[in-house]
mmCIF file of C-alpha atoms in Angstrom:
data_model
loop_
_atom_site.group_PDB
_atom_site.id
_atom_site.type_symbol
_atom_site.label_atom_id
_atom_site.label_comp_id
_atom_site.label_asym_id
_atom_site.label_seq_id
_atom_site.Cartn_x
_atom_site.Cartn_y
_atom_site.Cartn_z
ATOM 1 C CA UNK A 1 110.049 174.615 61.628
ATOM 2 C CA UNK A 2 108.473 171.590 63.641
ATOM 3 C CA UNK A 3 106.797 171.046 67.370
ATOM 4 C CA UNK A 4 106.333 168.297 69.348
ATOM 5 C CA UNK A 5 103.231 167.310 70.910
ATOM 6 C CA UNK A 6 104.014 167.215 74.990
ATOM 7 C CA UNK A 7 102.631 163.469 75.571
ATOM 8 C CA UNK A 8 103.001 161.170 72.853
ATOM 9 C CA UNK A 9 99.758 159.758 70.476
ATOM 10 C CA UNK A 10 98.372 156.810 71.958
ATOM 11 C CA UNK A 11 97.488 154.268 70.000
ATOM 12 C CA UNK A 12 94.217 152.562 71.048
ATOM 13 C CA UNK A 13 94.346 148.453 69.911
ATOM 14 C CA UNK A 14 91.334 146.628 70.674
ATOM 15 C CA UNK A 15 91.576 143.088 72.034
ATOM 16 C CA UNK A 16 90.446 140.076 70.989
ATOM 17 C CA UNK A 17 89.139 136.188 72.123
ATOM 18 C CA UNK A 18 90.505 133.848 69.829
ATOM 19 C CA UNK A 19 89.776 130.509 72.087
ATOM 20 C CA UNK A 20 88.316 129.235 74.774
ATOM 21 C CA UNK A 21 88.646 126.091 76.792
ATOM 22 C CA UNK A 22 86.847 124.288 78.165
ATOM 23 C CA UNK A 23 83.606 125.060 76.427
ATOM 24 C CA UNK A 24 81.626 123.619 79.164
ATOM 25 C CA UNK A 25 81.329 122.723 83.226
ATOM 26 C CA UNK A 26 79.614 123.580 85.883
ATOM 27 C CA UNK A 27 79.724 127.132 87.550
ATOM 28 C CA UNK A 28 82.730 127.766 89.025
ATOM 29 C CA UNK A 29 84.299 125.973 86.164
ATOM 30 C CA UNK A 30 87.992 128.063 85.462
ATOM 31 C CA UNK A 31 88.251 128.387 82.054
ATOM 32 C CA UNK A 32 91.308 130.226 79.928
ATOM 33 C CA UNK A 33 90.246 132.465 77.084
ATOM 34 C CA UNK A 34 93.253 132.680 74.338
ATOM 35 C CA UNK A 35 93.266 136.005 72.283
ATOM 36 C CA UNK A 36 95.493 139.108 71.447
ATOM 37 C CA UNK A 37 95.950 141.993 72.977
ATOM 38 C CA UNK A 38 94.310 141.900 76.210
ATOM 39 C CA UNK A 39 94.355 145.154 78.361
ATOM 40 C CA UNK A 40 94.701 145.006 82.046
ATOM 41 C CA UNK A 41 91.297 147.077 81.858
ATOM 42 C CA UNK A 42 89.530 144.342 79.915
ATOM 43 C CA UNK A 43 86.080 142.874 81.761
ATOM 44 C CA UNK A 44 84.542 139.539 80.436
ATOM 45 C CA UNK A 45 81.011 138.378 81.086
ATOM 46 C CA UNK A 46 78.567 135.618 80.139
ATOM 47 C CA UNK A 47 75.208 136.673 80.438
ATOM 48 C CA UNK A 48 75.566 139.542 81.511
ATOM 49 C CA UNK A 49 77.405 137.925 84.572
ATOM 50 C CA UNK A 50 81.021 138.954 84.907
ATOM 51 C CA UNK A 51 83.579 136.458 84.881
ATOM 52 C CA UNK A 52 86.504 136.493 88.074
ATOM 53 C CA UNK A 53 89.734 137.020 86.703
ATOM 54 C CA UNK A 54 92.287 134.834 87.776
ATOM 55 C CA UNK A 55 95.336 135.875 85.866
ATOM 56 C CA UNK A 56 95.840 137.908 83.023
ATOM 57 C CA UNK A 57 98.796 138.065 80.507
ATOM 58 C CA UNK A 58 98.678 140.096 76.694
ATOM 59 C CA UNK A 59 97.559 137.092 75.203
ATOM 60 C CA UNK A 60 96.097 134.289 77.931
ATOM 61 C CA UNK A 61 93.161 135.444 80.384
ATOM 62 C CA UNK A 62 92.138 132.672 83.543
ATOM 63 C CA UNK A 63 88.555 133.676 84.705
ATOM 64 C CA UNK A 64 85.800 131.739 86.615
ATOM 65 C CA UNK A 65 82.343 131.273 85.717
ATOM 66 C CA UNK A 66 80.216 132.731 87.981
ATOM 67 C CA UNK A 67 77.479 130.845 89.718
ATOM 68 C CA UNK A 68 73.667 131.010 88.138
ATOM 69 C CA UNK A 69 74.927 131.798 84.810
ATOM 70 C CA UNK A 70 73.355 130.361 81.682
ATOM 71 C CA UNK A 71 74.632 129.156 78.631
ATOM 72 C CA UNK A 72 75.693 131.487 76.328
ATOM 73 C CA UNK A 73 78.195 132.960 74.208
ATOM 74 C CA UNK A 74 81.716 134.367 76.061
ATOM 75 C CA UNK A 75 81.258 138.638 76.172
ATOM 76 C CA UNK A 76 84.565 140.891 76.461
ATOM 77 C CA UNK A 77 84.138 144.659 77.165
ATOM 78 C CA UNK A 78 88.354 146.126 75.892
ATOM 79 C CA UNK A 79 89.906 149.893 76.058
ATOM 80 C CA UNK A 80 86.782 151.191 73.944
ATOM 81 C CA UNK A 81 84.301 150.127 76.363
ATOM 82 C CA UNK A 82 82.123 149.025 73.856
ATOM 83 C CA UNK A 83 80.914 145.257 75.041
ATOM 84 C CA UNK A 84 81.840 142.729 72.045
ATOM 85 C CA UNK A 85 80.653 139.527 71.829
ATOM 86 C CA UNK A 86 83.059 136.511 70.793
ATOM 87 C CA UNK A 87 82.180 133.320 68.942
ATOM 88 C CA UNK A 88 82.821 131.123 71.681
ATOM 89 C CA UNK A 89 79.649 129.180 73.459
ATOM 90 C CA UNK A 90 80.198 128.500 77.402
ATOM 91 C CA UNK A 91 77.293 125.500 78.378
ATOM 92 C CA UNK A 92 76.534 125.450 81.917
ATOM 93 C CA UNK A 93 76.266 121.888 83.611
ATOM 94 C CA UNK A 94 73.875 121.437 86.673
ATOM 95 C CA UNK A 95 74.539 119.698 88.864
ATOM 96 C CA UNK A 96 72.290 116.847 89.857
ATOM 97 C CA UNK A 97 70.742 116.746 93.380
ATOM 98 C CA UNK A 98 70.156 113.459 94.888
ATOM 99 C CA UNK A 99 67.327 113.589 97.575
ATOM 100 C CA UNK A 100 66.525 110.494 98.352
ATOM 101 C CA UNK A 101 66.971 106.312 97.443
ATOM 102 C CA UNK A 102 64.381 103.986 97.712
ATOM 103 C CA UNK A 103 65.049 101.509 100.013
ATOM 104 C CA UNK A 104 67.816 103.115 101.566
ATOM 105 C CA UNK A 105 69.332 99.777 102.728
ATOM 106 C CA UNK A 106 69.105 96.310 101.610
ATOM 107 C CA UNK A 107 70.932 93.164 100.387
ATOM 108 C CA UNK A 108 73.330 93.287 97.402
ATOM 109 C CA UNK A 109 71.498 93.209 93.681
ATOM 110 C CA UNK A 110 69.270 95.683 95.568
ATOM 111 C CA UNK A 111 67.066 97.328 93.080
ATOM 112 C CA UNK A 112 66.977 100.673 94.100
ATOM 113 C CA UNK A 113 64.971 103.920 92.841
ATOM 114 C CA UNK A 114 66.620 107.308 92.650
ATOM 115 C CA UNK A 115 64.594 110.648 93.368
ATOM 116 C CA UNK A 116 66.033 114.114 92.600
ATOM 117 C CA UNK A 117 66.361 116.986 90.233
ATOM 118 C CA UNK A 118 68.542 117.268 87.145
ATOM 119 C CA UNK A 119 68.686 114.049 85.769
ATOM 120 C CA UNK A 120 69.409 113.640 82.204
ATOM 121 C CA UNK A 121 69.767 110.515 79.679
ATOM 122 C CA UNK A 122 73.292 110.317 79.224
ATOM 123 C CA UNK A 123 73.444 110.891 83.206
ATOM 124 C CA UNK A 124 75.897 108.077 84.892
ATOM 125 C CA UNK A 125 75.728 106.670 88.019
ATOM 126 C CA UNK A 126 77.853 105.392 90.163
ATOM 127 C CA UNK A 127 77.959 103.178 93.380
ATOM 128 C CA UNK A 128 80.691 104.708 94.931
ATOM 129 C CA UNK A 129 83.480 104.695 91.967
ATOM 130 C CA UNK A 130 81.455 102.117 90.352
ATOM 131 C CA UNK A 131 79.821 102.148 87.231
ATOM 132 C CA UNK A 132 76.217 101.409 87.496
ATOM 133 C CA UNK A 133 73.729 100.258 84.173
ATOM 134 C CA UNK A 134 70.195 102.570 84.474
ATOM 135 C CA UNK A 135 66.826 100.248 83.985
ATOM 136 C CA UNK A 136 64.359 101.423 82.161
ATOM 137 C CA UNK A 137 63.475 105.266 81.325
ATOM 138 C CA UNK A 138 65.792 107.829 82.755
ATOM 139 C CA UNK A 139 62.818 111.037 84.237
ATOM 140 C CA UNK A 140 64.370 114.226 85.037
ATOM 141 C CA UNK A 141 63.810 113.173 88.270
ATOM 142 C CA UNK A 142 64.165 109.714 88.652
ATOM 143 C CA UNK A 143 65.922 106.761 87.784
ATOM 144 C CA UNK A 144 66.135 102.978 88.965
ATOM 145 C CA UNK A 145 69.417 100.953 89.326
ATOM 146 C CA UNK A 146 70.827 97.675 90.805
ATOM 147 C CA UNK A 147 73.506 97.941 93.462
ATOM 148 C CA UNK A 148 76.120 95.530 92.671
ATOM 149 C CA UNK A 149 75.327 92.045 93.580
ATOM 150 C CA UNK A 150 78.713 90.884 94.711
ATOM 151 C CA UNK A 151 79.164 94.242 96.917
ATOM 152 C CA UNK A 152 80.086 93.776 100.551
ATOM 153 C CA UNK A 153 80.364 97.427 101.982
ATOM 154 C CA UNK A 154 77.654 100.472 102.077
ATOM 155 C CA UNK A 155 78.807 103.447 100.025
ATOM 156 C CA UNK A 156 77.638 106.297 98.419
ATOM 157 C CA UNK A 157 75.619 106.722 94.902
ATOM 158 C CA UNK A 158 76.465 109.609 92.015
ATOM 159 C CA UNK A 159 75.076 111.134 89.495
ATOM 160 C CA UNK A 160 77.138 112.474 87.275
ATOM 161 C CA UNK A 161 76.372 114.762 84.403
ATOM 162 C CA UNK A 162 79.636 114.926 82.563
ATOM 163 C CA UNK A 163 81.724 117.397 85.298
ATOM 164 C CA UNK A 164 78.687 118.119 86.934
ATOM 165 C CA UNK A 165 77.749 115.557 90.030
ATOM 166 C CA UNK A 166 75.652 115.073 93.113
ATOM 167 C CA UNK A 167 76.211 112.788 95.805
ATOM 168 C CA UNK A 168 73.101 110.807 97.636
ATOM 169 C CA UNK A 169 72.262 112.030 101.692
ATOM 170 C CA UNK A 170 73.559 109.190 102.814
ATOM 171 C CA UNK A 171 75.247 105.778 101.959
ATOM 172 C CA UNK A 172 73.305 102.975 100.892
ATOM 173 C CA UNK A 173 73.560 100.261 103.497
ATOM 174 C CA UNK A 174 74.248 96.670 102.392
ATOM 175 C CA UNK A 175 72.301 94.701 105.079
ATOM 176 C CA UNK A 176 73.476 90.739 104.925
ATOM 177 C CA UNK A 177 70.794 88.566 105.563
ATOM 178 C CA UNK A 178 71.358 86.703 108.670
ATOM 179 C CA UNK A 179 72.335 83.136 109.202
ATOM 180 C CA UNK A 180 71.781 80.656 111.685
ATOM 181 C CA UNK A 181 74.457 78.447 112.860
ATOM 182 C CA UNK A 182 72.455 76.423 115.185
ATOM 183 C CA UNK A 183 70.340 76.366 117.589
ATOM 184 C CA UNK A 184 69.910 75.116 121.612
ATOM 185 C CA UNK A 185 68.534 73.083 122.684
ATOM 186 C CA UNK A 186 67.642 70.674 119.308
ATOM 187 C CA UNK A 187 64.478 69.460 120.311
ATOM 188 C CA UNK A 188 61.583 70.816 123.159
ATOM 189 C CA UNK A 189 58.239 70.720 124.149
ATOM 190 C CA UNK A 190 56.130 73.612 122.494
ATOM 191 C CA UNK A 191 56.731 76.915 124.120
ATOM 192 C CA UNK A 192 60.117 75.840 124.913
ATOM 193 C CA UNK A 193 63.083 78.713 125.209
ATOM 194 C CA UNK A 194 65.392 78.041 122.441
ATOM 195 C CA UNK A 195 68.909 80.096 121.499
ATOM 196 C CA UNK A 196 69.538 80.946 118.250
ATOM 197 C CA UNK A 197 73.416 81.104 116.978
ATOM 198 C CA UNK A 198 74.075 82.627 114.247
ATOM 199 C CA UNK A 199 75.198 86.027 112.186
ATOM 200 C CA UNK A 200 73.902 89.044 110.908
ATOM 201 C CA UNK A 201 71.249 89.392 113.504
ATOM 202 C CA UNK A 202 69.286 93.118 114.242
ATOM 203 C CA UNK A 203 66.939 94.539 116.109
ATOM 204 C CA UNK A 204 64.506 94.300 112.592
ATOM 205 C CA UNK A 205 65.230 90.085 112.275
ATOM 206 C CA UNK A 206 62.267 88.027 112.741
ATOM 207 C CA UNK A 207 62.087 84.025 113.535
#
């Protein structure tokens, strides 16, 4: 004769990451990890740090990385509950803080120094959503540039490392310098008023 078991033998599969992409960003980067067998039970990590996911199918998993991790190596805990570790690196990108530009205003072709935390050599800058060429030595926190010399608005200035980017305070204001257009009356005794006529004028100008 025979019996039957009352629930049926279930067979335990393990899942596994087979991709990842991208392998890099900032946190709060979404990434997609490609595999088999994923479990609606299935946790992933990276440092320890477990990873928001997004959507889930067998074989496709959308997670975020979680702010203040590190680099490190993509972590999976399945059905077993034993935490695996895949072969797939995550790198964290910080993001660069701009704190401050010396000047902070000036004429175009304005060389101007960069002060803040982050900075890298292959960082890029940009003068709004233009490229900009470093001079000299890039420090982790500084670098020197020239604003553009045939610019005629104020904008912002980025540094970008790869995805990662900061953004400076404030613009950097192009200041023309002024011009005089005239001048009445022509000639005077010493201490004579005279008018001025002319552009760019401020509160700073000086005759």
């Amino acid at each position: 004769g025979e019996a039957k078991s009352a629930s049926p033998f279930a067979v335990r599969v393990n899942s596994e990451v087979t991709g990842l992409r991208p392998s890099f960003g900032p946190a709060g980067t979404t990434v997609t990890l490609t595999g088999r067998d994923f479990q609606p039970g299935d946790s992933f990590s990276l440092g320890g740090l477990p990873l928001a996911v997004t959507r889930r199918t067998p074989i496709q998993v959308t997670a975020v990385i979680p702010q203040h991790a590190n680099d490190g190596f993509i972590e999976w805990t399945s059905s077993d509950g034993v935490l695996r570790t895949s072969r797939f690196r995550f790198s964290v990108l910080v993001n660069p803080a701009v704190l401050a530009l010396t000047p902070a205003s000036g004429p175009a072709g304005t060389s101007v120094v960069i002060s803040g935390e982050h900075f890298t050599p292959q960082s890029r800058v940009f003068y709004g959503s233009r490229p900009l060429a470093t001079v000299g030595r890039i420090k982790p926190n500084e670098l020197t540039v020239i604003i553009p010399p045939n610019t005629t608005r104020s904008d912002f200035l980025w540094v970008k490392n790869g995805a990662a980017q900061g953004r400076s305070p404030r613009p950097f204001e192009i200041v023309f310098p002024p011009r005089i257009a005239r001048f009445v009356p022509a000639t005077g005794a010493p201490g004579s008023d005279v008018k001025i006529f002319g552009a760019n004028f401020s509160a700073q100008t000086r005759f």
